[in-house]
Amino acid sequence: MRRIATAAAMIALFPLAAACATGQDAGARISGALPGQIEPVHAAVIAQNQAAFWVSSNGCTEKADIQPVVRQSSDGPIITLRRIKEDRCREVRPEGVEMRWSFEELGLAADARPSVENPYQLPPSLSPSPAPGGG
């Protein structure tokens, strides 16, 4: 009976060990999977106790569609934007839309110096076009 309990405990802990091996952040290991998808940003500005981001939009992206996730690291807080609701509209905004959160909304101290983890993506209007001839 003791062997069965030990085996069951090891099986239950296996997903946690796998998460460590794949480099998932501690928040994901403790609270389960993070919501949505990581959202590429066109730009990010952190100033005056606010964090502002420009993200892609097909015309319907609202602040409630993007969830900022803040985790602590040895280098300070890290903000990751995650899209929790897909924008299925068809009015593409090449410049993107601005999303802004105060440090208070993010649970950050006024003197915090957060970094941003999201990948940077050029807006479609600034992306390089393919060379003529499509080589």
PDB file of C-alpha atoms in Angstrom:
ATOM      1  CA  MET A   1       0.000   0.000   0.000  1.00  0.00           C
ATOM      2  CA  ARG A   2       2.850   2.359   0.857  1.00  0.00           C
ATOM      3  CA  ARG A   3       4.435   1.741  -2.585  1.00  0.00           C
ATOM      4  CA  ILE A   4       1.168   2.677  -4.311  1.00  0.00           C
ATOM      5  CA  ALA A   5       0.948   5.914  -2.319  1.00  0.00           C
ATOM      6  CA  THR A   6       4.571   6.753  -3.153  1.00  0.00           C
ATOM      7  CA  ALA A   7       4.020   6.025  -6.851  1.00  0.00           C
ATOM      8  CA  ALA A   8       0.855   8.154  -6.866  1.00  0.00           C
ATOM      9  CA  ALA A   9       2.727  11.035  -5.226  1.00  0.00           C
ATOM     10  CA  MET A  10       5.530  10.808  -7.810  1.00  0.00           C
ATOM     11  CA  ILE A  11       3.028  10.804 -10.679  1.00  0.00           C
ATOM     12  CA  ALA A  12       1.278  13.845  -9.197  1.00  0.00           C
ATOM     13  CA  LEU A  13       4.593  15.730  -8.951  1.00  0.00           C
ATOM     14  CA  PHE A  14       5.764  14.823 -12.465  1.00  0.00           C
ATOM     15  CA  PRO A  15       4.028  17.803 -14.187  1.00  0.00           C
ATOM     16  CA  LEU A  16       5.759  20.187 -11.762  1.00  0.00           C
ATOM     17  CA  ALA A  17       9.149  18.681 -12.540  1.00  0.00           C
ATOM     18  CA  ALA A  18       8.420  18.883 -16.270  1.00  0.00           C
ATOM     19  CA  ALA A  19       7.493  22.558 -15.927  1.00  0.00           C
ATOM     20  CA  CYS A  20      10.815  23.240 -14.216  1.00  0.00           C
ATOM     21  CA  ALA A  21      12.692  21.454 -16.981  1.00  0.00           C
ATOM     22  CA  THR A  22      10.936  23.434 -19.732  1.00  0.00           C
ATOM     23  CA  GLY A  23      11.641  26.797 -18.119  1.00  0.00           C
ATOM     24  CA  GLN A  24       8.051  27.791 -17.393  1.00  0.00           C
ATOM     25  CA  ASP A  25       7.819  30.587 -14.850  1.00  0.00           C
ATOM     26  CA  ALA A  26       7.044  29.939 -11.208  1.00  0.00           C
ATOM     27  CA  GLY A  27       3.611  31.551 -11.447  1.00  0.00           C
ATOM     28  CA  ALA A  28       2.525  29.041 -14.069  1.00  0.00           C
ATOM     29  CA  ARG A  29       3.759  26.125 -11.960  1.00  0.00           C
ATOM     30  CA  ILE A  30       1.970  27.330  -8.857  1.00  0.00           C
ATOM     31  CA  SER A  31      -1.325  28.600 -10.231  1.00  0.00           C
ATOM     32  CA  GLY A  32      -1.775  26.436 -13.329  1.00  0.00           C
ATOM     33  CA  ALA A  33      -1.620  27.479 -16.940  1.00  0.00           C
ATOM     34  CA  LEU A  34      -1.441  31.169 -17.732  1.00  0.00           C
ATOM     35  CA  PRO A  35      -4.384  32.678 -19.625  1.00  0.00           C
ATOM     36  CA  GLY A  36      -4.428  33.246 -23.371  1.00  0.00           C
ATOM     37  CA  GLN A  37      -1.438  33.755 -25.640  1.00  0.00           C
ATOM     38  CA  ILE A  38       1.622  35.973 -25.301  1.00  0.00           C
ATOM     39  CA  GLU A  39       0.837  39.154 -27.254  1.00  0.00           C
ATOM     40  CA  PRO A  40       3.587  40.697 -29.409  1.00  0.00           C
ATOM     41  CA  VAL A  41       3.873  44.445 -28.837  1.00  0.00           C
ATOM     42  CA  HIS A  42       4.648  47.216 -31.335  1.00  0.00           C
ATOM     43  CA  ALA A  43       5.995  49.454 -28.563  1.00  0.00           C
ATOM     44  CA  ALA A  44       6.122  49.731 -24.783  1.00  0.00           C
ATOM     45  CA  VAL A  45       6.667  52.738 -22.524  1.00  0.00           C
ATOM     46  CA  ILE A  46       7.026  52.641 -18.766  1.00  0.00           C
ATOM     47  CA  ALA A  47       6.975  56.099 -17.177  1.00  0.00           C
ATOM     48  CA  GLN A  48       5.220  58.085 -14.462  1.00  0.00           C
ATOM     49  CA  ASN A  49       3.988  54.925 -12.685  1.00  0.00           C
ATOM     50  CA  GLN A  50       2.222  53.667 -15.803  1.00  0.00           C
ATOM     51  CA  ALA A  51       2.914  51.012 -18.407  1.00  0.00           C
ATOM     52  CA  ALA A  52       1.642  51.673 -21.939  1.00  0.00           C
ATOM     53  CA  PHE A  53       1.784  49.194 -24.790  1.00  0.00           C
ATOM     54  CA  TRP A  54       0.796  49.294 -28.458  1.00  0.00           C
ATOM     55  CA  VAL A  55      -0.660  45.996 -29.652  1.00  0.00           C
ATOM     56  CA  SER A  56      -2.147  44.778 -32.930  1.00  0.00           C
ATOM     57  CA  SER A  57      -5.855  45.250 -33.483  1.00  0.00           C
ATOM     58  CA  ASN A  58      -8.340  44.257 -36.128  1.00  0.00           C
ATOM     59  CA  GLY A  59     -10.649  46.987 -34.845  1.00  0.00           C
ATOM     60  CA  CYS A  60     -12.165  45.449 -31.724  1.00  0.00           C
ATOM     61  CA  THR A  61      -9.300  45.035 -29.234  1.00  0.00           C
ATOM     62  CA  GLU A  62     -10.201  46.462 -25.834  1.00  0.00           C
ATOM     63  CA  LYS A  63      -8.261  46.635 -22.591  1.00  0.00           C
ATOM     64  CA  ALA A  64     -10.296  43.736 -21.175  1.00  0.00           C
ATOM     65  CA  ASP A  65      -9.011  41.535 -24.046  1.00  0.00           C
ATOM     66  CA  ILE A  66      -5.397  41.840 -22.882  1.00  0.00           C
ATOM     67  CA  GLN A  67      -4.306  40.655 -19.447  1.00  0.00           C
ATOM     68  CA  PRO A  68      -1.032  41.844 -17.953  1.00  0.00           C
ATOM     69  CA  VAL A  69       0.716  39.185 -15.872  1.00  0.00           C
ATOM     70  CA  VAL A  70       3.323  40.463 -13.421  1.00  0.00           C
ATOM     71  CA  ARG A  71       5.873  38.136 -11.899  1.00  0.00           C
ATOM     72  CA  GLN A  72       8.820  38.865  -9.686  1.00  0.00           C
ATOM     73  CA  SER A  73      12.368  37.943 -10.622  1.00  0.00           C
ATOM     74  CA  SER A  74      15.729  38.614  -9.031  1.00  0.00           C
ATOM     75  CA  ASP A  75      16.099  41.556 -11.458  1.00  0.00           C
ATOM     76  CA  GLY A  76      12.719  43.080 -10.544  1.00  0.00           C
ATOM     77  CA  PRO A  77       9.147  42.744 -11.767  1.00  0.00           C
ATOM     78  CA  ILE A  78       8.472  41.453 -15.277  1.00  0.00           C
ATOM     79  CA  ILE A  79       5.284  42.327 -17.165  1.00  0.00           C
ATOM     80  CA  THR A  80       3.952  39.963 -19.815  1.00  0.00           C
ATOM     81  CA  LEU A  81       0.854  40.874 -21.824  1.00  0.00           C
ATOM     82  CA  ARG A  82      -1.392  37.959 -22.714  1.00  0.00           C
ATOM     83  CA  ARG A  83      -4.298  38.156 -25.158  1.00  0.00           C
ATOM     84  CA  ILE A  84      -7.298  36.425 -23.612  1.00  0.00           C
ATOM     85  CA  LYS A  85      -9.861  37.337 -26.295  1.00  0.00           C
ATOM     86  CA  GLU A  86      -9.185  37.149 -30.016  1.00  0.00           C
ATOM     87  CA  ASP A  87      -9.992  40.231 -32.101  1.00  0.00           C
ATOM     88  CA  ARG A  88     -12.092  38.905 -34.996  1.00  0.00           C
ATOM     89  CA  CYS A  89     -13.050  42.246 -36.492  1.00  0.00           C
ATOM     90  CA  ARG A  90     -11.912  43.178 -39.994  1.00  0.00           C
ATOM     91  CA  GLU A  91     -10.882  46.818 -39.612  1.00  0.00           C
ATOM     92  CA  VAL A  92      -7.128  46.378 -39.248  1.00  0.00           C
ATOM     93  CA  ARG A  93      -5.425  49.243 -37.454  1.00  0.00           C
ATOM     94  CA  PRO A  94      -1.839  49.187 -38.756  1.00  0.00           C
ATOM     95  CA  GLU A  95      -0.589  51.442 -35.975  1.00  0.00           C
ATOM     96  CA  GLY A  96      -2.153  49.165 -33.356  1.00  0.00           C
ATOM     97  CA  VAL A  97      -4.000  50.373 -30.280  1.00  0.00           C
ATOM     98  CA  GLU A  98      -2.685  51.662 -26.977  1.00  0.00           C
ATOM     99  CA  MET A  99      -3.302  49.742 -23.770  1.00  0.00           C
ATOM    100  CA  ARG A 100      -2.358  51.452 -20.519  1.00  0.00           C
ATOM    101  CA  TRP A 101      -2.200  50.238 -16.908  1.00  0.00           C
ATOM    102  CA  SER A 102      -1.206  52.151 -13.798  1.00  0.00           C
ATOM    103  CA  PHE A 103       1.324  50.610 -11.443  1.00  0.00           C
ATOM    104  CA  GLU A 104      -1.520  50.387  -8.926  1.00  0.00           C
ATOM    105  CA  GLU A 105      -3.572  48.258 -11.372  1.00  0.00           C
ATOM    106  CA  LEU A 106      -0.518  46.056 -11.912  1.00  0.00           C
ATOM    107  CA  GLY A 107       0.164  45.693  -8.184  1.00  0.00           C
ATOM    108  CA  LEU A 108       3.535  47.438  -8.503  1.00  0.00           C
ATOM    109  CA  ALA A 109       5.153  49.809  -6.052  1.00  0.00           C
ATOM    110  CA  ALA A 110       5.597  53.406  -7.205  1.00  0.00           C
ATOM    111  CA  ASP A 111       9.394  52.950  -7.320  1.00  0.00           C
ATOM    112  CA  ALA A 112       9.260  49.668  -9.287  1.00  0.00           C
ATOM    113  CA  ARG A 113      11.386  49.295 -12.404  1.00  0.00           C
ATOM    114  CA  PRO A 114       9.589  46.604 -14.388  1.00  0.00           C
ATOM    115  CA  SER A 115      10.786  45.067 -17.616  1.00  0.00           C
ATOM    116  CA  VAL A 116       8.640  43.730 -20.456  1.00  0.00           C
ATOM    117  CA  GLU A 117       8.855  40.124 -21.599  1.00  0.00           C
ATOM    118  CA  ASN A 118       6.710  40.280 -24.754  1.00  0.00           C
ATOM    119  CA  PRO A 119       8.331  39.933 -28.164  1.00  0.00           C
ATOM    120  CA  TYR A 120       8.558  43.074 -30.270  1.00  0.00           C
ATOM    121  CA  GLN A 121       6.744  43.077 -33.613  1.00  0.00           C
ATOM    122  CA  LEU A 122       6.873  45.866 -36.181  1.00  0.00           C
ATOM    123  CA  PRO A 123       3.441  47.219 -37.110  1.00  0.00           C
ATOM    124  CA  PRO A 124       2.372  45.978 -40.579  1.00  0.00           C
ATOM    125  CA  SER A 125       2.832  49.477 -42.018  1.00  0.00           C
ATOM    126  CA  LEU A 126       6.534  49.458 -40.985  1.00  0.00           C
ATOM    127  CA  SER A 127       7.394  45.832 -41.777  1.00  0.00           C
ATOM    128  CA  PRO A 128       9.872  45.384 -44.603  1.00  0.00           C
ATOM    129  CA  SER A 129       8.221  44.376 -47.862  1.00  0.00           C
ATOM    130  CA  PRO A 130       9.526  41.413 -49.821  1.00  0.00           C
ATOM    131  CA  ALA A 131      12.002  42.161 -52.557  1.00  0.00           C
ATOM    132  CA  PRO A 132      10.598  42.448 -56.086  1.00  0.00           C
ATOM    133  CA  GLY A 133      10.614  39.100 -57.831  1.00  0.00           C
ATOM    134  CA  GLY A 134       9.744  37.268 -54.559  1.00  0.00           C
ATOM    135  CA  GLY A 135      13.090  35.423 -54.391  1.00  0.00           C
TER     136      GLY A 135
END
